[in-house]
Tab-separated table of C-alpha atoms and ligand atoms in Angstrom:
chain	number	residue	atom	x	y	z
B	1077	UNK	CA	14.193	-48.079	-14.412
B	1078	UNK	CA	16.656	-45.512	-12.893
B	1079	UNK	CA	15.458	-41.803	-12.996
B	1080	UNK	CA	18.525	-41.280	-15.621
B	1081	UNK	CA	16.877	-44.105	-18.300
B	1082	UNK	CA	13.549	-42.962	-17.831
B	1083	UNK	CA	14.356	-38.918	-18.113
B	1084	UNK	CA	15.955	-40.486	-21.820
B	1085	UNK	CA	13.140	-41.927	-22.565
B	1086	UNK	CA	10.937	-39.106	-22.012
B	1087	UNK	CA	13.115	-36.903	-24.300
B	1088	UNK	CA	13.061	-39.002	-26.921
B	1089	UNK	CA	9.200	-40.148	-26.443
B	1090	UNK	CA	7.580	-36.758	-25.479
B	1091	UNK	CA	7.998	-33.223	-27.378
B	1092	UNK	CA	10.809	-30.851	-26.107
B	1093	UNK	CA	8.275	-28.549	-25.199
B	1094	UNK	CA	9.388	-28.335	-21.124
B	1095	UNK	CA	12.487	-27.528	-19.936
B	1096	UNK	CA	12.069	-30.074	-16.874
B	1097	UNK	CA	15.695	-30.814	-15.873
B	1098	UNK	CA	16.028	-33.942	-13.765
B	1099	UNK	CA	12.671	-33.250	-11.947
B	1100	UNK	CA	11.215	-36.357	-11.920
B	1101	UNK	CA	8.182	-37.206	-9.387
B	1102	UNK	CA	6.287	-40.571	-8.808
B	1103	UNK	CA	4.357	-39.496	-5.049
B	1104	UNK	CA	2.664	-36.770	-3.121
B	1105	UNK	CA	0.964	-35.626	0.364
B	1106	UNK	CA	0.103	-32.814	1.237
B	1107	UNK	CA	2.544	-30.501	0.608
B	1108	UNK	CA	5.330	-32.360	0.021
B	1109	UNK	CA	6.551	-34.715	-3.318
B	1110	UNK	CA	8.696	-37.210	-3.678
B	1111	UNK	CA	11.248	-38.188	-6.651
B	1112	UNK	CA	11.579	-40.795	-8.233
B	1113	UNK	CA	15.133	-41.594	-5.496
B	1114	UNK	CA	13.021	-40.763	-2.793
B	1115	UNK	CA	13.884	-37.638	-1.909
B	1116	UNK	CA	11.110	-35.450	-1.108
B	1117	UNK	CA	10.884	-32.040	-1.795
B	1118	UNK	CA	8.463	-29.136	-0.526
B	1119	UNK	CA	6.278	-28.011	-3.236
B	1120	UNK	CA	4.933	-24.678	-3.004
B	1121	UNK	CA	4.008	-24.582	-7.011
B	1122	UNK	CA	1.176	-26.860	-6.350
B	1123	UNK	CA	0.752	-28.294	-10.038
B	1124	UNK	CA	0.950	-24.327	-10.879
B	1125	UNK	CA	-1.798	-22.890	-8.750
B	1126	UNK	CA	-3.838	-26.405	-9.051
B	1127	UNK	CA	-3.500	-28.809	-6.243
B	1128	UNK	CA	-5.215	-25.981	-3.683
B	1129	UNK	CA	-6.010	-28.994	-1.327
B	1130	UNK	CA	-2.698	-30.654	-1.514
B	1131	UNK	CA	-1.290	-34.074	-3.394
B	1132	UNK	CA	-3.326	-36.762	-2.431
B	1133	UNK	CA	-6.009	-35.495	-0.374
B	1134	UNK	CA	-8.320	-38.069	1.181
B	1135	UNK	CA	-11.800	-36.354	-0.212
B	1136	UNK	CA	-10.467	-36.173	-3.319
B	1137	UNK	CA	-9.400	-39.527	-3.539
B	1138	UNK	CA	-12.470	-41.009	-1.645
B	1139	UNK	CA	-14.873	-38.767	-4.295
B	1140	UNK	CA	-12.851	-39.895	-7.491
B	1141	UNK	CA	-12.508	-43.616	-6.366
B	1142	UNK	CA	-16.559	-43.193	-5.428
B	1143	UNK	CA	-17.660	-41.646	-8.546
B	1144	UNK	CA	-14.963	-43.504	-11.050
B	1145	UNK	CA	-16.860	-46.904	-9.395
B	1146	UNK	CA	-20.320	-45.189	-10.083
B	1147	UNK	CA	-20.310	-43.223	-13.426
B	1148	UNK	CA	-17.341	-41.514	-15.057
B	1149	UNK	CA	-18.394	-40.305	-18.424
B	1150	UNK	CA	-21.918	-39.969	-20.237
B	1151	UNK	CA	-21.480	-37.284	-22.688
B	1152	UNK	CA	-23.308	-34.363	-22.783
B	1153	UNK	CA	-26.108	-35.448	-24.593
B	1154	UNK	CA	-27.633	-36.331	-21.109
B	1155	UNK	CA	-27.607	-34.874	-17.748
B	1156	UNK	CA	-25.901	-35.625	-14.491
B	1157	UNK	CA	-25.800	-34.805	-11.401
B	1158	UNK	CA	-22.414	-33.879	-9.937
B	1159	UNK	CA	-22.103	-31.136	-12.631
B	1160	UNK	CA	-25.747	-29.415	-11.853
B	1161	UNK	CA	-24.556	-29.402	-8.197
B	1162	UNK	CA	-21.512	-27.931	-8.888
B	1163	UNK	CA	-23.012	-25.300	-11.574
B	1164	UNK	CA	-25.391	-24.703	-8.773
B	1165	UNK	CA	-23.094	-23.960	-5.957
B	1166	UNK	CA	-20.415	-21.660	-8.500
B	1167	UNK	CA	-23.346	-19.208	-9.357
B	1168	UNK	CA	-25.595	-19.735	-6.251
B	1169	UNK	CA	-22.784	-18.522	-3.420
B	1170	UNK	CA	-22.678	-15.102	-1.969
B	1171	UNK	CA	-19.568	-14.149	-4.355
B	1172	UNK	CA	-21.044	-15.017	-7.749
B	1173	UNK	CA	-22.861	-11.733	-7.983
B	1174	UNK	CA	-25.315	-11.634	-11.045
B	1175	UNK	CA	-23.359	-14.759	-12.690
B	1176	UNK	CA	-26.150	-17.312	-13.601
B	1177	UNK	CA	-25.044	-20.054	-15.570
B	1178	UNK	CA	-22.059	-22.131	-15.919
B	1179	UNK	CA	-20.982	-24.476	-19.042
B	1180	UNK	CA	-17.909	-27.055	-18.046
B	1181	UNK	CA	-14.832	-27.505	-20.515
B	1182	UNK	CA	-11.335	-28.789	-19.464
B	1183	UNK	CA	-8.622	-26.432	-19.453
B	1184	UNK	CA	-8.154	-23.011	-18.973
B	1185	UNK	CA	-7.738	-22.224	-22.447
B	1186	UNK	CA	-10.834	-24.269	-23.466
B	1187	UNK	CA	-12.739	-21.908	-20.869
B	1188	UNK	CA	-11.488	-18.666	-22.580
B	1189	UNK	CA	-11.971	-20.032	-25.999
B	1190	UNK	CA	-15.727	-20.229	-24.541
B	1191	UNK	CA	-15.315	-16.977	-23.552
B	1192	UNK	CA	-14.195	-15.228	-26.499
B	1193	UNK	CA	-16.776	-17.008	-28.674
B	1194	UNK	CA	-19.703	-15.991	-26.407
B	1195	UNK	CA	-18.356	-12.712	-26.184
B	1196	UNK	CA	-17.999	-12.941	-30.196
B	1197	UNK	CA	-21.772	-14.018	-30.561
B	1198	UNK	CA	-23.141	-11.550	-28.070
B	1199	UNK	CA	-21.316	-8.358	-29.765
B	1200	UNK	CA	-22.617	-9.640	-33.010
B	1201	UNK	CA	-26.061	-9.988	-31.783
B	1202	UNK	CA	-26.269	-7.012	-29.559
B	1203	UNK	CA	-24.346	-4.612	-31.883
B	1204	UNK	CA	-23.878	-5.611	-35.214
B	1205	UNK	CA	-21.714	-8.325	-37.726
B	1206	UNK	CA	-18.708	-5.944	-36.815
B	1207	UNK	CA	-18.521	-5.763	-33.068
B	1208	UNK	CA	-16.313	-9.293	-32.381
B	1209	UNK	CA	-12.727	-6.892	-31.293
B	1210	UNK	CA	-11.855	-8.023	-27.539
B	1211	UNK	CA	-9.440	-5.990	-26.147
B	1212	UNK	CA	-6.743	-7.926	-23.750
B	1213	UNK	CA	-3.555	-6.280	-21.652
B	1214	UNK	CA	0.140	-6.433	-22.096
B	1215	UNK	CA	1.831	-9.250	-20.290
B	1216	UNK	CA	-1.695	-11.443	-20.044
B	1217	UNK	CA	-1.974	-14.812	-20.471
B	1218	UNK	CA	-5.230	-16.782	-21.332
B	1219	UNK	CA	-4.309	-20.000	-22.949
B	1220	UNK	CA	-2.031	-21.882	-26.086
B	1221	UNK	CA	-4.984	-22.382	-28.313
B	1222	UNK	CA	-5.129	-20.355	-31.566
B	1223	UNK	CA	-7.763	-17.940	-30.251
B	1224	UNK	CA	-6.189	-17.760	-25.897
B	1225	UNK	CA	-2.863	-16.847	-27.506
B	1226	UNK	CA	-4.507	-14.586	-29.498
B	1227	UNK	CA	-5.521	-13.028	-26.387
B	1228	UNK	CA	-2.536	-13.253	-24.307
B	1229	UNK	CA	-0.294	-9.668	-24.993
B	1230	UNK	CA	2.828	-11.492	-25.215
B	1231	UNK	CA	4.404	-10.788	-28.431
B	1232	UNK	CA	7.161	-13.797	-27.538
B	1233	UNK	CA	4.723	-16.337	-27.769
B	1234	UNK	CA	2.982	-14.653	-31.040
B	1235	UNK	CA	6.437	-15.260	-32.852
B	1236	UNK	CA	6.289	-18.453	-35.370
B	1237	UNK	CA	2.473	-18.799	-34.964
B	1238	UNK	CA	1.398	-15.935	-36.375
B	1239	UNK	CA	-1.041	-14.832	-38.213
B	1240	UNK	CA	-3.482	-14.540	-35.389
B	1241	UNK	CA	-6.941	-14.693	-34.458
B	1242	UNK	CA	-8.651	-10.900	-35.919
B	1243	UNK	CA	-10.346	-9.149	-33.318
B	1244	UNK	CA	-7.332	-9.323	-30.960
B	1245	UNK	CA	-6.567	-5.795	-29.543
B	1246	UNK	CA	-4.202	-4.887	-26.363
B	1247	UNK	CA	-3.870	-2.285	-24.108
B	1248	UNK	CA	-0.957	-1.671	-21.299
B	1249	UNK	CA	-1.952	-2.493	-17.943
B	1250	UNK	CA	-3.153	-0.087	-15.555
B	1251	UNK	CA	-2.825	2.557	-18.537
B	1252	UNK	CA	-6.819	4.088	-18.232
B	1253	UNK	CA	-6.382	6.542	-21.140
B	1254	UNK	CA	-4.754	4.036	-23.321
B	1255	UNK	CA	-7.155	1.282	-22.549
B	1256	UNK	CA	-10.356	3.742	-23.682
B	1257	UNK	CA	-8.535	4.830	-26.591
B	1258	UNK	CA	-8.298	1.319	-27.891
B	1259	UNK	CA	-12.240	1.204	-27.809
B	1260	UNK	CA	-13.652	1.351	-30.848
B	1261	UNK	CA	-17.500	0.687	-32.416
B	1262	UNK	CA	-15.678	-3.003	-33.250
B	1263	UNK	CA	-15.012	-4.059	-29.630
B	1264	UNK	CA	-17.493	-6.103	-28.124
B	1265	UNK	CA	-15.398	-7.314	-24.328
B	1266	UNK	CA	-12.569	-6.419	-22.904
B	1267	UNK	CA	-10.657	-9.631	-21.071
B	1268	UNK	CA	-8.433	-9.103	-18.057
B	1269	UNK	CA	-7.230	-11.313	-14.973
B	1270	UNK	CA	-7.441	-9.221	-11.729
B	1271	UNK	CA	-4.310	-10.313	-10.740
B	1272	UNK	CA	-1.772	-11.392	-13.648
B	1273	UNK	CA	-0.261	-14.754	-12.865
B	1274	UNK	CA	2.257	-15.795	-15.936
B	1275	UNK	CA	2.684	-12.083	-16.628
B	1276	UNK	CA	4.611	-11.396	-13.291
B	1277	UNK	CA	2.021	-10.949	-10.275
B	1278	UNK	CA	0.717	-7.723	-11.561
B	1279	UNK	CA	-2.625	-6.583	-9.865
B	1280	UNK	CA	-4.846	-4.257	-11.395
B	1281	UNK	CA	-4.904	-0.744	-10.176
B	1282	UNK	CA	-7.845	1.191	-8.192
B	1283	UNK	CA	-7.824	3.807	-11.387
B	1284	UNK	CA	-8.027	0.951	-13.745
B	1285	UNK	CA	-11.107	-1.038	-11.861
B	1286	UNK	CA	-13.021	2.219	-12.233
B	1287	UNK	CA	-12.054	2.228	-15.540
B	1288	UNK	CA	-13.300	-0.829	-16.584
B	1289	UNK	CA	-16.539	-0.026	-14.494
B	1290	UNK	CA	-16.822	2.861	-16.888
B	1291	UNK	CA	-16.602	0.960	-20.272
B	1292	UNK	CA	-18.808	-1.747	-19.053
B	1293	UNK	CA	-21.347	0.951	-18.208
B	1294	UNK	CA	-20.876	2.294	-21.551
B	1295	UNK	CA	-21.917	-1.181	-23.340
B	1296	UNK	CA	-18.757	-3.263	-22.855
B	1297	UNK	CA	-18.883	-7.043	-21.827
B	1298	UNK	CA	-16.155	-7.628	-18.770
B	1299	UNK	CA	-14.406	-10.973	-18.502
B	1300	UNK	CA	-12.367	-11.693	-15.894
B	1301	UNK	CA	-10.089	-14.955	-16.157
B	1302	UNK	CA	-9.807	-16.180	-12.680
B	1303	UNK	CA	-8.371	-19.641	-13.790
B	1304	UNK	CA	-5.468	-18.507	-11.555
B	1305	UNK	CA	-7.014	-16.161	-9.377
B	1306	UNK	CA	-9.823	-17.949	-8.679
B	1307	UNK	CA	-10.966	-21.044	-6.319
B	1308	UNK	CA	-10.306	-18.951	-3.088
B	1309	UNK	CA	-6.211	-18.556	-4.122
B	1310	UNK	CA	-6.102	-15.119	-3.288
B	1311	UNK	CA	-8.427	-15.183	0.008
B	1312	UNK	CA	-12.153	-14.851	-1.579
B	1313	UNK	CA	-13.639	-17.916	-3.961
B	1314	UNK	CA	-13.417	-15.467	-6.876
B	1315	UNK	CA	-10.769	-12.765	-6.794
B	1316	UNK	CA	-13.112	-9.911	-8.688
B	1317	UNK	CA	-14.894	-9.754	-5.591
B	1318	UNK	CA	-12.073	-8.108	-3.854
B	1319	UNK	CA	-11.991	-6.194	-6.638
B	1320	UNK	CA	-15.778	-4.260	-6.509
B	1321	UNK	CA	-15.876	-5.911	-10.310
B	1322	UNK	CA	-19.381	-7.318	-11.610
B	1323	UNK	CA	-18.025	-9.232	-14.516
B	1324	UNK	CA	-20.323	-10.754	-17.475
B	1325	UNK	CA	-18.089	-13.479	-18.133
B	1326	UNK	CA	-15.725	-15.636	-15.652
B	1327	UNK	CA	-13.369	-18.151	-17.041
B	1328	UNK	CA	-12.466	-20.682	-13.768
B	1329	UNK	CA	-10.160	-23.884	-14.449
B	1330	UNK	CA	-6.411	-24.536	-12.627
B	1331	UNK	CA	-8.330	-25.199	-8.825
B	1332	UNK	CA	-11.694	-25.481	-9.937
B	1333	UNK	CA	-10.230	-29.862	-10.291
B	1334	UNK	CA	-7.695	-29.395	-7.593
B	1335	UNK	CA	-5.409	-31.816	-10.161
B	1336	UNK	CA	-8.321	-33.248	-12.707
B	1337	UNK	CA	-8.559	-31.508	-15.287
B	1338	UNK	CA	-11.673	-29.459	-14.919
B	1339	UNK	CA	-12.431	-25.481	-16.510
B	1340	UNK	CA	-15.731	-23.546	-16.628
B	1341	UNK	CA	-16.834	-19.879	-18.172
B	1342	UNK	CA	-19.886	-18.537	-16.495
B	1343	UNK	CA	-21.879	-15.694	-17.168
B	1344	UNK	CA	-24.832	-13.659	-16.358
B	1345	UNK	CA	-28.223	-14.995	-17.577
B	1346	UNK	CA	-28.303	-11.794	-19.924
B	1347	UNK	CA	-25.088	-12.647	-21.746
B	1348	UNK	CA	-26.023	-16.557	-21.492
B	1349	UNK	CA	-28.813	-16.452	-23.252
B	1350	UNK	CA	-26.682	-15.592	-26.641
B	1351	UNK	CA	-25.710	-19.260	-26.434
B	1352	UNK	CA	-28.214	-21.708	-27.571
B	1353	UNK	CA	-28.354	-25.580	-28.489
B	1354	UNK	CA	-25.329	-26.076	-30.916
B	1355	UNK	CA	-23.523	-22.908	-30.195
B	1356	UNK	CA	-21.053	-24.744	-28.126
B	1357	UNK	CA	-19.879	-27.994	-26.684
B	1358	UNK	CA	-17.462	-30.692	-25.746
B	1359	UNK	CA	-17.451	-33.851	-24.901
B	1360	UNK	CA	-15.507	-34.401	-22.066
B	1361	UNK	CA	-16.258	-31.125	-19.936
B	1362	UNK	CA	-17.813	-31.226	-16.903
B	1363	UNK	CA	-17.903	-34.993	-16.464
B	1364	UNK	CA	-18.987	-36.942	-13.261
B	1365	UNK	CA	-15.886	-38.037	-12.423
B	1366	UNK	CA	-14.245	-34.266	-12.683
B	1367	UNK	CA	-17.538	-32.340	-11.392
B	1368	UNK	CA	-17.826	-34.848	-8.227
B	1369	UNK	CA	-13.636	-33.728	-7.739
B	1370	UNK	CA	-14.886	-29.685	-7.736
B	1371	UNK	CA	-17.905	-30.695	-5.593
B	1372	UNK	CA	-15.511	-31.324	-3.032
B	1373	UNK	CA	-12.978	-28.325	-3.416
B	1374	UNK	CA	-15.539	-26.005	-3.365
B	1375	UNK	CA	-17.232	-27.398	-0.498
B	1376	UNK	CA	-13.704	-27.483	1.583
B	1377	UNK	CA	-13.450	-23.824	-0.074
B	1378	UNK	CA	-16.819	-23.061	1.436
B	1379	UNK	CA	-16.493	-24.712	4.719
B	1380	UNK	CA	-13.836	-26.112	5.781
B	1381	UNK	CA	-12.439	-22.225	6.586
B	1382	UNK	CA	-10.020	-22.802	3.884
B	1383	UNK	CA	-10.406	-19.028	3.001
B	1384	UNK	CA	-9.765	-18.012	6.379
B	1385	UNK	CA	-6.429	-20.361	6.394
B	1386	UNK	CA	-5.555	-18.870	3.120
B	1387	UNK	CA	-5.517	-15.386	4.543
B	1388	UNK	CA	-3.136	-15.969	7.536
B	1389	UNK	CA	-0.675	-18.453	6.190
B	1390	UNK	CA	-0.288	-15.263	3.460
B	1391	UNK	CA	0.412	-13.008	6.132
B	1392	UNK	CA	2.474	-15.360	7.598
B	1393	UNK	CA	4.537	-16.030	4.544
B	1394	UNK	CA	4.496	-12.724	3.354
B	1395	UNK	CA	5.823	-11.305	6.636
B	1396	UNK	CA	8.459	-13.772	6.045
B	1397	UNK	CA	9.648	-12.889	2.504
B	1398	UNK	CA	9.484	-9.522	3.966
B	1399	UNK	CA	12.664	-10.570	6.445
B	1400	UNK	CA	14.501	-11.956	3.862
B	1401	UNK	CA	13.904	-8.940	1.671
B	1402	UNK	CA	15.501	-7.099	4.636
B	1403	UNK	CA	18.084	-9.616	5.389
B	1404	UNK	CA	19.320	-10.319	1.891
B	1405	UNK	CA	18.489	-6.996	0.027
B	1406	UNK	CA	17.918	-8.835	-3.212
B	1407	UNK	CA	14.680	-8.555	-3.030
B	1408	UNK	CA	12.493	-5.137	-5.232
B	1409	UNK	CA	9.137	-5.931	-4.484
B	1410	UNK	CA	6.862	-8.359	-2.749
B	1411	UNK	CA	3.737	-8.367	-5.007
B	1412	UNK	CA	0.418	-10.419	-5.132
B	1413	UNK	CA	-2.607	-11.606	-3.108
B	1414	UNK	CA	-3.621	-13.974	-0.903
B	1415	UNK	CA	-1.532	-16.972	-1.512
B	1416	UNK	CA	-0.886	-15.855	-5.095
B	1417	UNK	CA	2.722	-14.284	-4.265
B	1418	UNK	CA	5.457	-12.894	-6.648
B	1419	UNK	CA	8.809	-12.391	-5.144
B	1420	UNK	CA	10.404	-9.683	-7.686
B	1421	UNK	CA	14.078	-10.052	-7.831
B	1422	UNK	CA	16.561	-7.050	-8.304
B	1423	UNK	CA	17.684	-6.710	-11.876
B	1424	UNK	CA	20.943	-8.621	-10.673
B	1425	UNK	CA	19.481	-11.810	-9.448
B	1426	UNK	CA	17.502	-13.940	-12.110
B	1427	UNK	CA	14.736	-15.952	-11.157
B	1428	UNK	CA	15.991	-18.796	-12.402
B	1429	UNK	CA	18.744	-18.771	-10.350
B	1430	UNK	CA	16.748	-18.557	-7.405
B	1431	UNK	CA	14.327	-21.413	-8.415
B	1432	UNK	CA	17.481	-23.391	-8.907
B	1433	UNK	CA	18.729	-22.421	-5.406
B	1434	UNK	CA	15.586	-23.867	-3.658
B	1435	UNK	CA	15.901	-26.714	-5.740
B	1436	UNK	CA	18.812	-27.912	-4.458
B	1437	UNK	CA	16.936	-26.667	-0.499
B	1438	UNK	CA	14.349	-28.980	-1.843
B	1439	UNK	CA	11.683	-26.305	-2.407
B	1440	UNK	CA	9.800	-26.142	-5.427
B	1441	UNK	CA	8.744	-22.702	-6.635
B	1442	UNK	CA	8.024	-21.028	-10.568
B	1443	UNK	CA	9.047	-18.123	-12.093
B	1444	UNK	CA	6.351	-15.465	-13.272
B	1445	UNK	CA	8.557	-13.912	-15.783
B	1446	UNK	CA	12.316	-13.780	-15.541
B	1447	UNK	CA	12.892	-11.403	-12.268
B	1448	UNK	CA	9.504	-13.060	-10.743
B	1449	UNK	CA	9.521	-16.113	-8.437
B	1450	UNK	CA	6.028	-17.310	-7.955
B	1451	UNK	CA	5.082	-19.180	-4.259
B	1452	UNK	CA	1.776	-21.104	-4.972
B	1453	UNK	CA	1.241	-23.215	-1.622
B	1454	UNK	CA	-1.918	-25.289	-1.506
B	1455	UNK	CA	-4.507	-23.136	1.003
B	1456	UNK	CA	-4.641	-25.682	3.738
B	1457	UNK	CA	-0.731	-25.252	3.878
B	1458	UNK	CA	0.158	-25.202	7.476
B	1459	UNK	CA	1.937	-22.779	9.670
B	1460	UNK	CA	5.105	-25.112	10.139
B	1461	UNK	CA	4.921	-25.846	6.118
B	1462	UNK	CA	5.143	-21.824	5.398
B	1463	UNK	CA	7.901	-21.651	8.442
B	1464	UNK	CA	9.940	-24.542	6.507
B	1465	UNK	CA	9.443	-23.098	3.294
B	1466	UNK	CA	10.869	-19.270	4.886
B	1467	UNK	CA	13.550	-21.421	5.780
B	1468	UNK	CA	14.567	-23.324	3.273
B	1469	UNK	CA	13.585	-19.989	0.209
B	1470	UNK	CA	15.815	-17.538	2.719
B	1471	UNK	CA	19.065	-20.176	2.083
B	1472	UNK	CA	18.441	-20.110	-1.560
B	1473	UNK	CA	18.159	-16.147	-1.598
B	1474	UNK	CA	21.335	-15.859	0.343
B	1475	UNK	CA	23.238	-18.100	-2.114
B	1476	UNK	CA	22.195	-16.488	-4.793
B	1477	UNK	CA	22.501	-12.948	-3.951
B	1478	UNK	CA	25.943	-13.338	-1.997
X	1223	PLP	C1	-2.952	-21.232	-16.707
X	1223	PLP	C2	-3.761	-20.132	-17.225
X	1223	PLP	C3	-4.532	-20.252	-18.407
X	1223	PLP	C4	-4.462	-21.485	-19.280
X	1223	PLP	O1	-4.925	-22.624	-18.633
X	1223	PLP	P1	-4.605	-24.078	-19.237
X	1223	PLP	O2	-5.371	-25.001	-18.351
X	1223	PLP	O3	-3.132	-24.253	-19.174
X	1223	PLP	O4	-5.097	-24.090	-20.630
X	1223	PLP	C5	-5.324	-19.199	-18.768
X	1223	PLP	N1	-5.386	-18.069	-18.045
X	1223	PLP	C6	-4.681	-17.913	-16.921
X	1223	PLP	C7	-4.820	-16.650	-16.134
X	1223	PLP	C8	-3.834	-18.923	-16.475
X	1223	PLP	O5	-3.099	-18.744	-15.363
């Protein structure tokens, strides 16, 4: 089938939920894709913050071809191995501080849903029938389901759905008065990510951190959803570490699979224990066949020096994007960490545009909002992949902002 009959037959098979355009993709390596005429294309979006090892990566396939052959799905009504490894290793490394215990789901959402519920169960439990409020920022974003969307302070994607979830409460980000007066006896957690990803690369503020310290002295539960942040994609496993943050609850998900679909929420043995048999479940989460694929991304994570390549190809690319901020003067702001990077656009030039720009460069990058380009590279990227990728995102930038 030509890419033209089968792009037809995915709009009128498939809901019109994407805007994809003509991007069509049947291969990967590395970090590089390849369409459906052959053309390959340099993809620094990384299945949006997902692939951290790259399309096609040999451990990955050798571990899902190993484990698919051995035992892919039992339920949960028994135990198995590659998931009580991989709970082990989450909570047992240096970075997990005081998190204990780990329950497997599939998405990111799914892993906030488990979130907010625990959260829910413990405020009720801890504090009374009324404490189930969780208080989330503006611009967040923790999921689609009823209760993530709920959470995420975007009013745009509130629109048509409404009403929502009770207990839903926000607060602007990086405002410390307005976030305390937004406390009330009815709020059990507040939810933040340390770094926003969909919301436009906005990192949370020294002031803020302390902030949050504060209410968690005073009673509060702290989740942090690393599903973007996390899995070493800004330069430590878990971002909150970089952070001085001792959350309760950790939602993980987008890397924790590395492309199969694989979430988690941990928390500390204290808030864990509000969750008992029947309190929670699903059937598919933390299978053998995904929990052997996050076995091996958080060993390469761990060992491979995958952190310590994550930290120098950012410096690398953001000295780059730095140059072409100079060169081009379209550029306001070069935001993020680690290889989480938003390029922030003056109001002239639209993200879009630029997206478009390396498109036809044969780069693939996302916006973060409309004046936000994100740049998502897998963290073994090489040096000559973030020099091509300078290249190639500097030609865009010039086209668009001449
Ligand atoms: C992507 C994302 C989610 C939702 O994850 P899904 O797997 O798409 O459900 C939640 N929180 C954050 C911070 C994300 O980036």
């Amino acid at each position: 089938m030509t890419t033209e009959d089968l792009i037809e037959l995915g709009n009128s098979a498939l809901f019109n939920t994407y805007n994809r355009g003509d991007k069509l993709f049947v291969s990967g390596k590395g970090v590089w894709l390849t369409n459906n005429d052959g053309v390959e294309y340099l993809d620094f979006v990384s299945g949006i913050a997902t692939n951290i090892l790259g399309h096609a990566n040999e451990k990955i396939v050798d571990a899902v071809s190993k484990q698919a052959a051995t035992l892919m799905h039992t339920s949960n009504v028994y135990w198995n191995k590659p998931s009580i490894e991989l709970a082990d290793k989450l909570v047992s490394c240096k970075g997990a501080g005081s998190l204990a215990k780990v329950f497997f789901a599939n998405s990111g959402a799914e892993a906030n849903e488990g979130a907010l519920k625990l959260a829910r169960k413990y405020g009720k439990e801890v504090n009374g029938e009324n404490c189930f409020e969780v208080i989330t920022l503006t611009d967040s974003f923790h999921g689609r389901t009823m209760a993530t969307l709920s959470a995420t302070g975007q009013p745009d994607m509130h629109k048509d759905f409404e009403p929502l979830l009770p207990g839903a409460k926000y607060a602007p980000l990086n405002d410390s008065d307005a976030l305390k007066a937004a406390v009330t006896a009815q709020t059990c957690a507040v939810l933040v990510e340390t770094v926003q990803g969909e919301g436009g690369i906005n990192a949370l503020s020294d002031e803020f951190v302390q902030t949050l310290k504060e209410l968690q002295n005073d009673g509060l539960l702290l989740i942090i959803d690393e599903v973007q942040t996390g899995m070493g994609r800004t330069g430590t496993l878990y971002s909150f570490e970089q952070f001085g943050l001792q959350p309760d609850i950790v939602t993980l998900a987008k890397g924790l699979g590395g492309g199969y679909p694989l979430g988690a929420f941990m928390a500390t043995d204290k808030v864990a224990a509000h969750f008992n048999s029947g309190d929670h479940g699903t059937t598919l989460g933390g299978n053998p066949l995904g929990t052997a694929v996050g076995n091996v991304i958080f060993d390469e994570i761990m060992e491979a020096g995958l952190l310590e390549n994550t930290a120098a190809r950012a410096e690398q690319l953001n000295a780059g994007l730095q140059q072409i901020a100079d060169k081009t003067g379209a550029i306001a702001e070069l935001k993020g960490l680690g290889l989480l990077i938003g390029v922030e656009f003056k109001d002239e030039v639209q993200a879009a545009d630029v997206i478009a720009a390396s498109y036809d460069e044969k780069l693939l990058v996302v916006p973060a909002k409309h004046n936000v380009v994100r740049l998502l590279p897998p963290l073994n990227v090489t040096a000559a992949e973030i020099d091509e990728a300078l290249v190639r995102f500097g030609a865009a930038v010039e086209k668009v902002s001449k």
